[in-house]
Coordinates of C-alpha atoms in Angstrom, one line a residue:
M533 CA 124.0 108.3 109.1
V534 CA 120.6 110.1 109.3
E535 CA 118.6 109.3 112.5
V536 CA 115.0 108.5 111.8
L537 CA 112.9 108.6 115.0
H538 CA 109.9 106.4 115.5
R539 CA 107.4 108.2 117.7
Y540 CA 103.8 108.1 119.0
A541 CA 101.4 110.9 119.9
T542 CA 98.0 110.7 121.5
V543 CA 95.7 112.6 119.2
R544 CA 92.0 113.0 120.0
G545 CA 92.2 109.9 122.2
Q546 CA 94.0 107.8 119.5
R547 CA 97.6 106.7 119.5
V548 CA 99.2 107.9 116.2
F549 CA 102.5 106.6 115.0
Y550 CA 104.9 108.8 113.0
R551 CA 108.4 108.8 111.6
E552 CA 110.4 112.0 112.1
A553 CA 113.9 113.1 110.9
G554 CA 115.8 116.2 110.3
A555 CA 116.4 119.4 112.3
H556 CA 113.3 121.0 113.8
E557 CA 114.4 124.4 112.5
A558 CA 114.5 123.2 108.9
P559 CA 111.6 123.6 106.6
T560 CA 109.0 120.8 107.2
L561 CA 107.9 118.2 104.7
V562 CA 104.8 116.1 105.6
L563 CA 104.6 112.7 103.9
L564 CA 101.1 111.1 103.6
H565 CA 100.9 107.5 102.6
G566 CA 98.5 105.5 100.6
F567 CA 96.5 102.2 100.7
P568 CA 97.4 99.6 101.8
S569 CA 100.7 100.8 103.2
S570 CA 101.8 103.1 106.0
S571 CA 104.6 105.5 106.6
R572 CA 106.8 102.4 106.0
M573 CA 106.5 103.3 102.2
F574 CA 108.7 106.4 103.0
R575 CA 111.3 104.5 105.0
N576 CA 114.0 104.9 102.3
L577 CA 113.0 108.4 101.1
I578 CA 113.1 110.0 104.6
P579 CA 116.9 109.7 105.0
E580 CA 117.4 111.1 101.5
L581 CA 115.6 114.3 102.4
A582 CA 116.3 114.8 106.1
D583 CA 119.6 116.5 105.6
R584 CA 117.7 119.6 104.4
F585 CA 114.2 119.1 105.7
H586 CA 112.3 118.3 108.9
V587 CA 110.4 115.3 107.7
I588 CA 107.2 114.0 109.3
A589 CA 105.4 110.8 108.1
P590 CA 102.4 109.6 110.1
D591 CA 100.4 106.4 109.8
H592 CA 96.7 107.0 109.2
L593 CA 94.4 105.4 111.8
G594 CA 93.8 101.8 110.7
F595 CA 97.2 101.5 109.1
G596 CA 100.7 100.6 110.2
N597 CA 101.5 101.2 113.8
S598 CA 98.8 103.7 114.5
D599 CA 95.7 102.7 116.5
A600 CA 93.0 100.8 114.5
P601 CA 89.9 101.3 116.5
S602 CA 86.8 99.3 115.4
V603 CA 84.3 100.8 113.1
D604 CA 82.0 100.9 116.1
A605 CA 84.5 103.1 118.0
F606 CA 85.6 105.4 115.3
T607 CA 83.9 106.6 112.1
Y608 CA 86.3 106.0 109.3
T609 CA 86.1 108.8 106.7
F610 CA 88.6 110.8 104.9
D611 CA 87.4 113.9 106.8
A612 CA 88.1 112.0 110.0
L613 CA 91.6 111.0 108.9
T614 CA 92.2 114.6 108.0
D615 CA 91.0 115.7 111.5
I616 CA 93.6 113.4 113.1
T617 CA 96.4 114.6 110.8
E618 CA 95.6 118.2 111.3
A619 CA 95.5 117.8 115.0
L620 CA 98.8 115.9 115.0
L621 CA 100.5 118.7 113.1
A622 CA 99.1 121.3 115.5
Q623 CA 100.4 119.3 118.5
L624 CA 103.8 119.2 116.9
G625 CA 103.7 123.0 116.3
I626 CA 103.9 122.6 112.5
A627 CA 102.1 125.6 110.9
R628 CA 103.7 125.7 107.4
Y629 CA 104.9 122.8 105.4
A630 CA 105.2 121.2 102.0
L631 CA 103.0 118.1 101.3
Y632 CA 104.0 114.8 99.7
V633 CA 100.9 112.7 99.0
Q634 CA 100.4 109.3 97.5
D635 CA 97.1 107.4 96.9
Y636 CA 95.0 107.8 100.1
G637 CA 97.3 110.5 101.2
A638 CA 96.0 112.7 98.4
P639 CA 92.4 113.2 99.6
V640 CA 93.8 113.8 103.1
G641 CA 96.3 116.3 101.8
W642 CA 93.7 118.1 99.6
R643 CA 91.4 118.5 102.6
L644 CA 94.3 120.0 104.6
A645 CA 95.0 122.4 101.8
L646 CA 91.4 123.5 101.6
R647 CA 91.1 124.0 105.3
T648 CA 94.4 126.0 105.7
P649 CA 95.6 127.0 102.3
D650 CA 98.2 129.4 103.8
A651 CA 99.9 126.5 105.5
I652 CA 100.9 124.7 102.3
T653 CA 104.1 125.9 100.6
A654 CA 104.4 123.2 97.9
V655 CA 102.9 119.9 96.8
I656 CA 104.5 116.7 95.6
T657 CA 102.1 114.1 94.4
Q658 CA 103.0 110.5 93.5
S659 CA 100.0 108.7 92.1
G660 CA 97.8 111.0 94.1
N661 CA 94.9 112.2 91.9
A662 CA 93.0 115.5 92.0
Y663 CA 91.2 114.9 88.7
E664 CA 89.0 112.2 87.2
D665 CA 91.7 111.8 84.5
G666 CA 93.8 108.8 85.1
F667 CA 91.4 106.6 87.0
V668 CA 92.1 103.3 85.2
P669 CA 88.7 101.8 84.4
E670 CA 89.6 98.1 84.9
F671 CA 90.9 98.7 88.4
W672 CA 88.1 101.1 89.5
K673 CA 85.1 99.3 88.1
P674 CA 84.4 97.1 91.2
V675 CA 85.1 100.0 93.5
R676 CA 82.6 102.2 91.7
A677 CA 80.1 99.4 91.8
Y678 CA 80.6 99.3 95.6
W679 CA 80.1 103.0 95.8
E680 CA 76.9 102.9 94.0
N681 CA 75.4 99.9 95.8
P682 CA 77.4 98.7 98.8
G683 CA 76.2 95.3 99.8
P684 CA 76.7 91.5 99.5
Q685 CA 76.6 91.7 95.7
T686 CA 79.4 94.3 95.3
E687 CA 81.5 93.7 98.5
P688 CA 83.5 90.8 97.2
G689 CA 84.9 93.0 94.4
V690 CA 86.5 95.3 96.9
R691 CA 87.2 92.9 99.7
S692 CA 89.5 91.1 97.3
A693 CA 91.8 94.1 97.4
L694 CA 92.8 92.9 100.9
S695 CA 94.2 89.6 99.6
L696 CA 97.9 88.9 99.5
D697 CA 97.8 88.5 95.7
A698 CA 96.1 91.9 95.2
I699 CA 98.5 93.7 97.5
R700 CA 101.5 92.0 95.8
W701 CA 100.0 93.2 92.4
Q702 CA 99.9 96.8 93.7
Y703 CA 103.6 96.7 94.3
L704 CA 104.7 94.8 91.2
H705 CA 102.5 95.9 88.3
G706 CA 104.1 98.2 85.8
V707 CA 107.6 97.7 87.4
D708 CA 110.4 96.9 84.9
R709 CA 112.6 95.4 87.6
P710 CA 110.4 93.7 90.1
E711 CA 113.4 92.1 91.8
L712 CA 114.1 95.5 93.3
V713 CA 110.8 95.4 95.3
D714 CA 111.2 94.0 98.8
P715 CA 108.6 91.2 99.4
D716 CA 108.4 92.3 103.0
T717 CA 106.4 95.3 101.8
W718 CA 103.3 93.4 100.6
A719 CA 103.7 90.9 103.4
A720 CA 103.6 93.6 106.1
D721 CA 100.7 95.5 104.4
H722 CA 98.7 92.3 104.1
R723 CA 99.3 91.5 107.8
D724 CA 98.3 95.0 108.9
V725 CA 95.1 95.4 106.9
N726 CA 93.9 91.9 107.9
R727 CA 94.1 92.5 111.7
P728 CA 90.9 91.4 113.4
G729 CA 88.2 93.9 112.5
N730 CA 90.4 95.8 110.1
D731 CA 88.6 94.5 107.0
L732 CA 85.6 96.5 108.1
V733 CA 87.8 99.6 108.5
Q734 CA 89.0 99.2 105.0
L735 CA 85.5 98.6 103.6
A736 CA 84.4 101.8 105.3
L737 CA 87.1 103.8 103.6
F738 CA 86.4 102.2 100.3
R739 CA 82.8 103.4 100.6
D740 CA 83.8 106.9 101.7
Y741 CA 86.3 107.3 98.8
A742 CA 83.2 108.0 96.7
G743 CA 83.2 111.5 98.4
N744 CA 86.7 112.3 97.0
P745 CA 86.1 112.9 93.3
P746 CA 83.2 115.4 94.1
L747 CA 85.7 117.4 96.1
Y748 CA 88.0 117.8 93.0
P749 CA 86.4 121.0 91.7
Q750 CA 87.2 122.7 95.0
V751 CA 90.8 121.4 94.9
Q752 CA 91.2 122.5 91.3
A753 CA 89.8 126.0 92.3
Y754 CA 92.4 126.1 95.1
F755 CA 95.1 125.3 92.5
R756 CA 94.0 128.1 90.2
E757 CA 93.7 130.6 93.0
R758 CA 96.9 129.8 94.9
Q759 CA 99.2 128.6 92.1
V760 CA 100.9 126.4 94.6
P761 CA 104.2 124.9 93.3
L762 CA 103.5 121.3 92.4
L763 CA 105.5 118.4 91.3
A764 CA 103.8 115.2 90.0
V765 CA 106.2 112.3 89.9
W766 CA 104.4 109.2 88.7
G767 CA 105.3 105.7 87.6
D768 CA 104.3 105.5 83.9
G769 CA 103.1 101.9 84.4
D770 CA 100.7 102.7 87.2
E771 CA 97.4 100.8 86.5
I772 CA 95.5 102.4 89.3
F773 CA 96.1 106.1 88.7
G774 CA 97.4 106.3 85.2
P775 CA 99.7 109.0 83.8
D776 CA 96.8 111.1 82.6
G777 CA 96.2 111.8 86.3
A778 CA 99.7 113.4 86.5
R779 CA 99.3 115.4 83.3
A780 CA 96.0 116.9 84.4
F781 CA 97.6 119.1 87.0
T782 CA 98.9 121.4 84.3
R783 CA 95.2 122.3 83.5
D784 CA 95.1 124.5 86.6
L785 CA 98.8 124.8 87.3
P786 CA 100.5 125.7 84.1
D787 CA 103.9 125.7 85.8
A788 CA 103.4 122.3 87.4
E789 CA 106.4 120.0 87.0
I790 CA 105.5 116.5 85.6
H791 CA 107.7 113.5 85.6
L792 CA 106.5 110.1 84.3
V793 CA 109.1 107.6 85.4
P794 CA 109.7 104.8 82.9
G795 CA 109.3 101.3 84.3
G796 CA 107.7 102.6 87.5
G797 CA 104.4 101.4 89.1
H798 CA 102.1 102.5 91.8
F799 CA 104.7 102.2 94.6
L800 CA 107.4 104.1 92.7
L801 CA 109.7 104.5 95.7
E802 CA 110.3 100.8 95.9
S803 CA 112.0 100.6 92.5
H804 CA 113.0 104.1 91.6
L805 CA 114.0 105.8 94.9
D806 CA 117.0 107.7 93.6
T807 CA 115.0 109.1 90.7
V808 CA 112.2 110.3 92.9
A809 CA 114.4 111.7 95.5
G810 CA 116.4 113.6 92.9
H811 CA 113.2 115.2 91.5
V812 CA 111.9 116.1 94.9
R813 CA 115.2 117.7 96.1
A814 CA 115.5 119.7 92.8
F815 CA 111.9 120.8 92.9
L816 CA 112.0 122.0 96.5
T817 CA 115.3 123.8 95.9
T818 CA 114.0 125.5 92.7
T819 CA 110.7 126.6 94.3
G820 CA 112.4 127.7 97.5
S821 CA 109.7 125.6 99.3
P822 CA 108.9 124.8 102.0
A823 CA 109.6 128.1 103.6

């Protein structure tokens, strides 16, 4: 039985929760979660990888078991979330690692790669975009409206993403066997993002997400220059970041490995864990990464 440790670290005055498993001398794999989840989304994947890798999966501030300071006490931006993650990895003595990113984890991961490109040995992306391709218009229309004109007219369109129905939809849409998805997932996420004051945290991050697509040209230039090994494993039914977002990586990384998993949605690990774990293990073995 693989031991998964549940730890806290104080990073820049904030208490950050992270899951850790595997031998410290093994190559490190850093897992970065998406909205509205936490490192909880990796709870079943971590034991599948910890026999060969040292796995670290933190909760971003405002999510899961990490601190969720008010918007008056902390400026919530993706730059700031990256600062915390970077500082945590430094405290843990992690200088080289492979990245696994999903959703919100992608803009944090891309910033880490741009800041310290030599640190990144490989990238696995699960519904983590680095291109405009694949943004499903129906989902993103109210978000883009909020970017362009944040205020009382556009806020209801994004605030609705914090509702139980919307979070349940994130887990179940596009999934061919929804009975495999544990209802505790959306119940826990709904509870966490609706803690007192956390709605304002999430609205701040919705607004700041507008700064992520303009960063994509720099990320794409990083891909072209570094030719970092990359695996995109994506649910083919994802209606947030569609399959074109996965295919786009081959534009700058011709050797990128792309897998579109039939019957999978946005939270692919909930319904297709074995498939994803198999692809990840094979990819990291083939590339020799992390190293």
